[in-house]
Short mmCIF file of C-alpha atoms in Angstrom, two decimals:
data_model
loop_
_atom_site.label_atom_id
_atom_site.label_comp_id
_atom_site.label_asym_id
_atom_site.label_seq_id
_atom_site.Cartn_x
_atom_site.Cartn_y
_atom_site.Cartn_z
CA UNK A 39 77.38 -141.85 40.16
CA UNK A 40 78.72 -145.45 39.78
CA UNK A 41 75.47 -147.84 41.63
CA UNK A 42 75.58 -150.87 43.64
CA UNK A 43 78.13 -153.63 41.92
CA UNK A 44 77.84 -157.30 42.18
CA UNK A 45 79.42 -159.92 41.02
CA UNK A 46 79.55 -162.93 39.69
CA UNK A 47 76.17 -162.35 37.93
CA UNK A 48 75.17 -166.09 37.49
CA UNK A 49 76.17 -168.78 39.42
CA UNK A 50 75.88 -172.51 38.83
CA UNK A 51 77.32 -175.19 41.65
CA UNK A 52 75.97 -178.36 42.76
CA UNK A 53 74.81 -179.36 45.76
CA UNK A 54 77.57 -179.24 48.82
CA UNK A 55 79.48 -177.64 47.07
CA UNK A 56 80.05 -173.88 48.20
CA UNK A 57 80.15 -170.42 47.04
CA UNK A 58 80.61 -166.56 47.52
CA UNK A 59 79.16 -163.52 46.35
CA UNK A 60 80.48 -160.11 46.32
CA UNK A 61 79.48 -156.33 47.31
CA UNK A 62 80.92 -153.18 46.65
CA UNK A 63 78.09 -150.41 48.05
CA UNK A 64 77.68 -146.85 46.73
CA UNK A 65 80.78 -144.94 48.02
CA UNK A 66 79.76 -143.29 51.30
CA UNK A 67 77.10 -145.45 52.07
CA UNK A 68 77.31 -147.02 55.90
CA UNK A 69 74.59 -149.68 55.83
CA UNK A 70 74.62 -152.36 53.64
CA UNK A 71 71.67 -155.59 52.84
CA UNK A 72 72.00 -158.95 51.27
CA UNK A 73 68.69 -160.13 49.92
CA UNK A 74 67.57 -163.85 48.63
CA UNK A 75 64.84 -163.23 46.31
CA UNK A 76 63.67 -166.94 45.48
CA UNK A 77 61.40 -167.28 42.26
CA UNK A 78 58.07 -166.14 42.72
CA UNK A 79 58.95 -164.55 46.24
CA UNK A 80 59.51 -161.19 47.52
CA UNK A 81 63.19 -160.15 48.08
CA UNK A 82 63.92 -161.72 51.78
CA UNK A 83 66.37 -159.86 54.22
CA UNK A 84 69.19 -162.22 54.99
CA UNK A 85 71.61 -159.51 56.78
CA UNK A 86 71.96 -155.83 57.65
CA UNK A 87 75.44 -154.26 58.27
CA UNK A 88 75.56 -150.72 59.73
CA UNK A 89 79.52 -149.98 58.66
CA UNK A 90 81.02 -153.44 59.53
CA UNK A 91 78.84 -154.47 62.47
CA UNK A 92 75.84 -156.31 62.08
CA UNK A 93 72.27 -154.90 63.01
CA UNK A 94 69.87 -157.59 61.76
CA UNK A 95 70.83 -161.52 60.62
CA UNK A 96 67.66 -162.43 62.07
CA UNK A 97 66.83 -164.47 58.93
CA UNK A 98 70.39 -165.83 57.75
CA UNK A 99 70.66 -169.36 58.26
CA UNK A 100 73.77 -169.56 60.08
CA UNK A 101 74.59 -173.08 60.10
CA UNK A 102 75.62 -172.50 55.85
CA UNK A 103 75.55 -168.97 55.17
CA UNK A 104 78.11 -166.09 56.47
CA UNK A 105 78.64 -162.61 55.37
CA UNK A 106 81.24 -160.18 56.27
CA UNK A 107 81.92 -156.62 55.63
CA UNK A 108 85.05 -155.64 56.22
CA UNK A 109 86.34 -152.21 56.79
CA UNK A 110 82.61 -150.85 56.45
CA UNK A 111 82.67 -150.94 52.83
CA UNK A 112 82.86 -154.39 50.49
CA UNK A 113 80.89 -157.66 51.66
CA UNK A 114 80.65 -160.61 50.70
CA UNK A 115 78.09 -163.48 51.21
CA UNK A 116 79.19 -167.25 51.74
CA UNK A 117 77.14 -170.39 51.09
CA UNK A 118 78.42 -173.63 52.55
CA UNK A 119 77.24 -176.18 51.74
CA UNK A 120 74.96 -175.08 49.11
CA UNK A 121 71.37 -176.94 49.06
CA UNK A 122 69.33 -176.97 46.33
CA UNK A 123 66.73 -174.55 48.43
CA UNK A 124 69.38 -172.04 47.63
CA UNK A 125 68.42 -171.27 44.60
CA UNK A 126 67.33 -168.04 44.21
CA UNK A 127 68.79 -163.79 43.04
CA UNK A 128 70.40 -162.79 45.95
CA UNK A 129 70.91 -158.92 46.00
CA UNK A 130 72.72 -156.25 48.15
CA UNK A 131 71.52 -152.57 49.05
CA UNK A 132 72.46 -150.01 49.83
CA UNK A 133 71.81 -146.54 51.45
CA UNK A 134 73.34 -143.81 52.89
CA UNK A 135 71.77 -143.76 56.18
CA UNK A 136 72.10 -140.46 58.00
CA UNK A 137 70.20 -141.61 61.09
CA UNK A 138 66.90 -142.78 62.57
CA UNK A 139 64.78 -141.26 59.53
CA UNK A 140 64.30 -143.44 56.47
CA UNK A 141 66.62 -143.41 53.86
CA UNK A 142 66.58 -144.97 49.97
CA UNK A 143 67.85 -147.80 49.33
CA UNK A 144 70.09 -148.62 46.01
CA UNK A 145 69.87 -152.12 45.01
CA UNK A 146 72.63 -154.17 42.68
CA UNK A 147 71.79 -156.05 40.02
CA UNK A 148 72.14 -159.22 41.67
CA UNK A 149 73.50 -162.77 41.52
CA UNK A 150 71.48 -165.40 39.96
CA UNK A 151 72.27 -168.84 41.62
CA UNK A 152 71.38 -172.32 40.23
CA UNK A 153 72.14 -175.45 42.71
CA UNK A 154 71.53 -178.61 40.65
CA UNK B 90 57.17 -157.80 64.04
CA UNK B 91 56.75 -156.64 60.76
CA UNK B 92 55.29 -157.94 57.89
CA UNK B 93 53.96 -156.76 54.00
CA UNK B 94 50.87 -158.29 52.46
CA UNK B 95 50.07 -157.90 48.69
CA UNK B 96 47.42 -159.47 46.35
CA UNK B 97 49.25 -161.80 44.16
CA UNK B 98 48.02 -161.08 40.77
CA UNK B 99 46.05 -158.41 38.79
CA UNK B 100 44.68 -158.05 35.66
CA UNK B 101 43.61 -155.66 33.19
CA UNK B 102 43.04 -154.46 29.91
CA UNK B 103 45.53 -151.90 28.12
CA UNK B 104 43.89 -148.50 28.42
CA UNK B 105 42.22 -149.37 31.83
CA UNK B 106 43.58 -148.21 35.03
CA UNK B 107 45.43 -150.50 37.09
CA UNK B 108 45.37 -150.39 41.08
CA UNK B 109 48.06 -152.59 42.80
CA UNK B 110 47.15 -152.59 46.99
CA UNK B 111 49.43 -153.26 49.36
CA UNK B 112 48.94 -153.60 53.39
CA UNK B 113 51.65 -153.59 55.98
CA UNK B 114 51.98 -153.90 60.20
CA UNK B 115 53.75 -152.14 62.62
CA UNK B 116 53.63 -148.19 63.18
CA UNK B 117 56.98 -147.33 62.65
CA UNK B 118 57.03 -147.04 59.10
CA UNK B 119 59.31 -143.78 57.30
CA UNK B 120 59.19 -144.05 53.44
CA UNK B 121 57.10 -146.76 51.50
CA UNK B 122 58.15 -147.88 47.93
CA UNK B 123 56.65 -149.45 45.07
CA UNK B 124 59.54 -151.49 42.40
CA UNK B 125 58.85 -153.04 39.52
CA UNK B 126 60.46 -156.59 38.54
CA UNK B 127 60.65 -157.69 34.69
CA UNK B 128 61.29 -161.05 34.01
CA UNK B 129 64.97 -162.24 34.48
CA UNK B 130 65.53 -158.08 35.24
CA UNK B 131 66.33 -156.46 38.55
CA UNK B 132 64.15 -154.05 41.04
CA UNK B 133 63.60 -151.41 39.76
CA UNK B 134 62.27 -148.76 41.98
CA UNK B 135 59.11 -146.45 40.62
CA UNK B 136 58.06 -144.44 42.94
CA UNK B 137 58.00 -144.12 47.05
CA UNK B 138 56.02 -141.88 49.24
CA UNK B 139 56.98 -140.37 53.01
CA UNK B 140 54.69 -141.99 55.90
CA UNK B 141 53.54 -138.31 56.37
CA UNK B 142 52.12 -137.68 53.35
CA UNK B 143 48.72 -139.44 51.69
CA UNK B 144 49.24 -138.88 48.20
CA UNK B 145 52.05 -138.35 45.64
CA UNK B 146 52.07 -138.11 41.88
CA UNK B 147 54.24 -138.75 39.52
CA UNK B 148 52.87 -138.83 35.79
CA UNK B 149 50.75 -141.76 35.03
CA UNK B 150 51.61 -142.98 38.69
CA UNK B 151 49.71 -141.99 41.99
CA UNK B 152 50.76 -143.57 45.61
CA UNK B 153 47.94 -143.27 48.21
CA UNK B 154 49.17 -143.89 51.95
CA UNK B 155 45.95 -144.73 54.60
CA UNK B 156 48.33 -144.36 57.65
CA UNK B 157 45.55 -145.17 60.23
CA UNK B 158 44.65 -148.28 58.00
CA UNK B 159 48.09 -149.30 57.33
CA UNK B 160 46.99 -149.55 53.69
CA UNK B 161 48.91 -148.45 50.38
CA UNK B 162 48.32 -148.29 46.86
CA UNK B 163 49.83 -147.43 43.47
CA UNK B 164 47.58 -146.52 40.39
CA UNK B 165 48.51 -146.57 37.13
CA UNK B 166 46.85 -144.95 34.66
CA UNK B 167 46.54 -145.18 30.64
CA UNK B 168 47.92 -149.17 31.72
CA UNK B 169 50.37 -150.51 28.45
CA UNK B 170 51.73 -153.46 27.79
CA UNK B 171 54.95 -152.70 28.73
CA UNK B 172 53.67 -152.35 32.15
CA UNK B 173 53.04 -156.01 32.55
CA UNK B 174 55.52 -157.18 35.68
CA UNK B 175 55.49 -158.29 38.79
CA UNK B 176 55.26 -154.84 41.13
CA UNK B 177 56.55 -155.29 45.00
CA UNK B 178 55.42 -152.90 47.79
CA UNK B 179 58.01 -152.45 50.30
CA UNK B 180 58.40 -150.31 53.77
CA UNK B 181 60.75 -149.10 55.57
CA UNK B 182 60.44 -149.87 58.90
CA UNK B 183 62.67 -147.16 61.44
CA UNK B 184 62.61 -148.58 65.08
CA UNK B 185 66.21 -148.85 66.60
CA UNK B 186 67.24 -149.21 62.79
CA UNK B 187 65.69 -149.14 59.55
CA UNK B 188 64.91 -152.33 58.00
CA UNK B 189 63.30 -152.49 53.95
CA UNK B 190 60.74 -155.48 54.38
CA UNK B 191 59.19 -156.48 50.95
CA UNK B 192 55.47 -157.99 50.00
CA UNK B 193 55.46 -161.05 47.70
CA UNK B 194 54.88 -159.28 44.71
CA UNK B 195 51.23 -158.64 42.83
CA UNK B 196 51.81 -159.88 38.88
CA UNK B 197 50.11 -157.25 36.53
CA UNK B 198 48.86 -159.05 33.30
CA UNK B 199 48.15 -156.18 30.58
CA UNK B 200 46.22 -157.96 28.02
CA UNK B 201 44.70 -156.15 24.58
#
């Protein structure tokens, strides 16, 4: 079963300058999670997408960062303008989600992103 | 709201047993993971454990879940050098959707 794909896997801009990350989820799976893991941090929800509609961007800093996910499968992650607090692994999940009940999630191997 | 708290670093000597603790809020936990990060690697998940069950084993790893405390922990036993990482609790929180909320991480040094 093919996993979680990201892409690119490193990531180098400066500062104002902007950038995009891409998503393609396990086939099948409806809800779909961006994550900025930051060195030395826990993995930090930025967005939740249930299909293509958005349960939880709670913690995305929408004045610089957008995500969409269109037709409920690919997403991808903007960053404009990039500071250099935006350094960090950001990583998308995913899970299969049949419901209320807890599912597993299946994580990508992320995109490492340097702002100088 | 919810939140994840870990202890931030552990160590131990190879051999020993290691015991990572985690503690979490909110009631509405479903499943409860432990991952494992190497350095410059990705999550990699170990183990995880159903809110209604206390214990689960799974060779030289055993999850214990105090629901009324809010506390879990991982053991590891026999610890190796190759188990030196950073290991991140995580919980799946189900109210009107379920939501993965992460601790900061507890470093395991393994040292001889």
């Amino acid at each position: 079963e093919a996993g979680v794909a990201q892409s690119p896997r490193y990531k180098i801009i400066e500062k104002r300058q902007s950038v995009a990350f891409w998503c393609n989820p396990i086939s099948g799976h409806a809800t779909l999670y961006w994550y900025q893991q930051i060195l030395g941090q826990g993995p930090k929800l930025l967005i939740q997408f249930q299909n293509n509609g958005v349960v939880d961007d709670s913690q995305l800093p929408k004045d610089r960062f957008s995500a969409e996910r269109l037709k409920g499968v690919d997403s991808t992650l903007k960053i404009q303008p990039a500071k250099l607090e935006d350094s960090a692994v950001y990583l998308c999940a995913s899970s299969l989600d049949r419901g209320r009940r807890g599912e597993k999630l299946f994580f990508g191997s992320g995109t490492q992103l340097s702002v100088l | 709201g919810e939140d994840v708290e870990q202890s931030l670093f552990l160590s131990v000597r190879e051999g020993d047993s290691s015991v990572i603790n985690c503690t979490y809020t909110d009631s509405s936990s479903t499943y409860l993971y432990w991952y494992k990060q190497e350095p410059g690697a990705g999550l990699q998940l170990l183990t995880y454990i159903f809110s209604n069950m206390d214990m689960k084993q799974d060779q030289r790893l055993t999850v214990l879940l105090n629901k009324k405390d809010k506390h879990l922990s991982l053991r590891i036993a026999d610890t190796q050098t190759g188990d030196s990482a950073i290991y991140f609790c995580a919980v799946l929180f189900s109210g009107g959707y379920n939501k993965l909320i992460f601790g900061a991480g507890t470093r395991l040094a393994v040292h001889p």
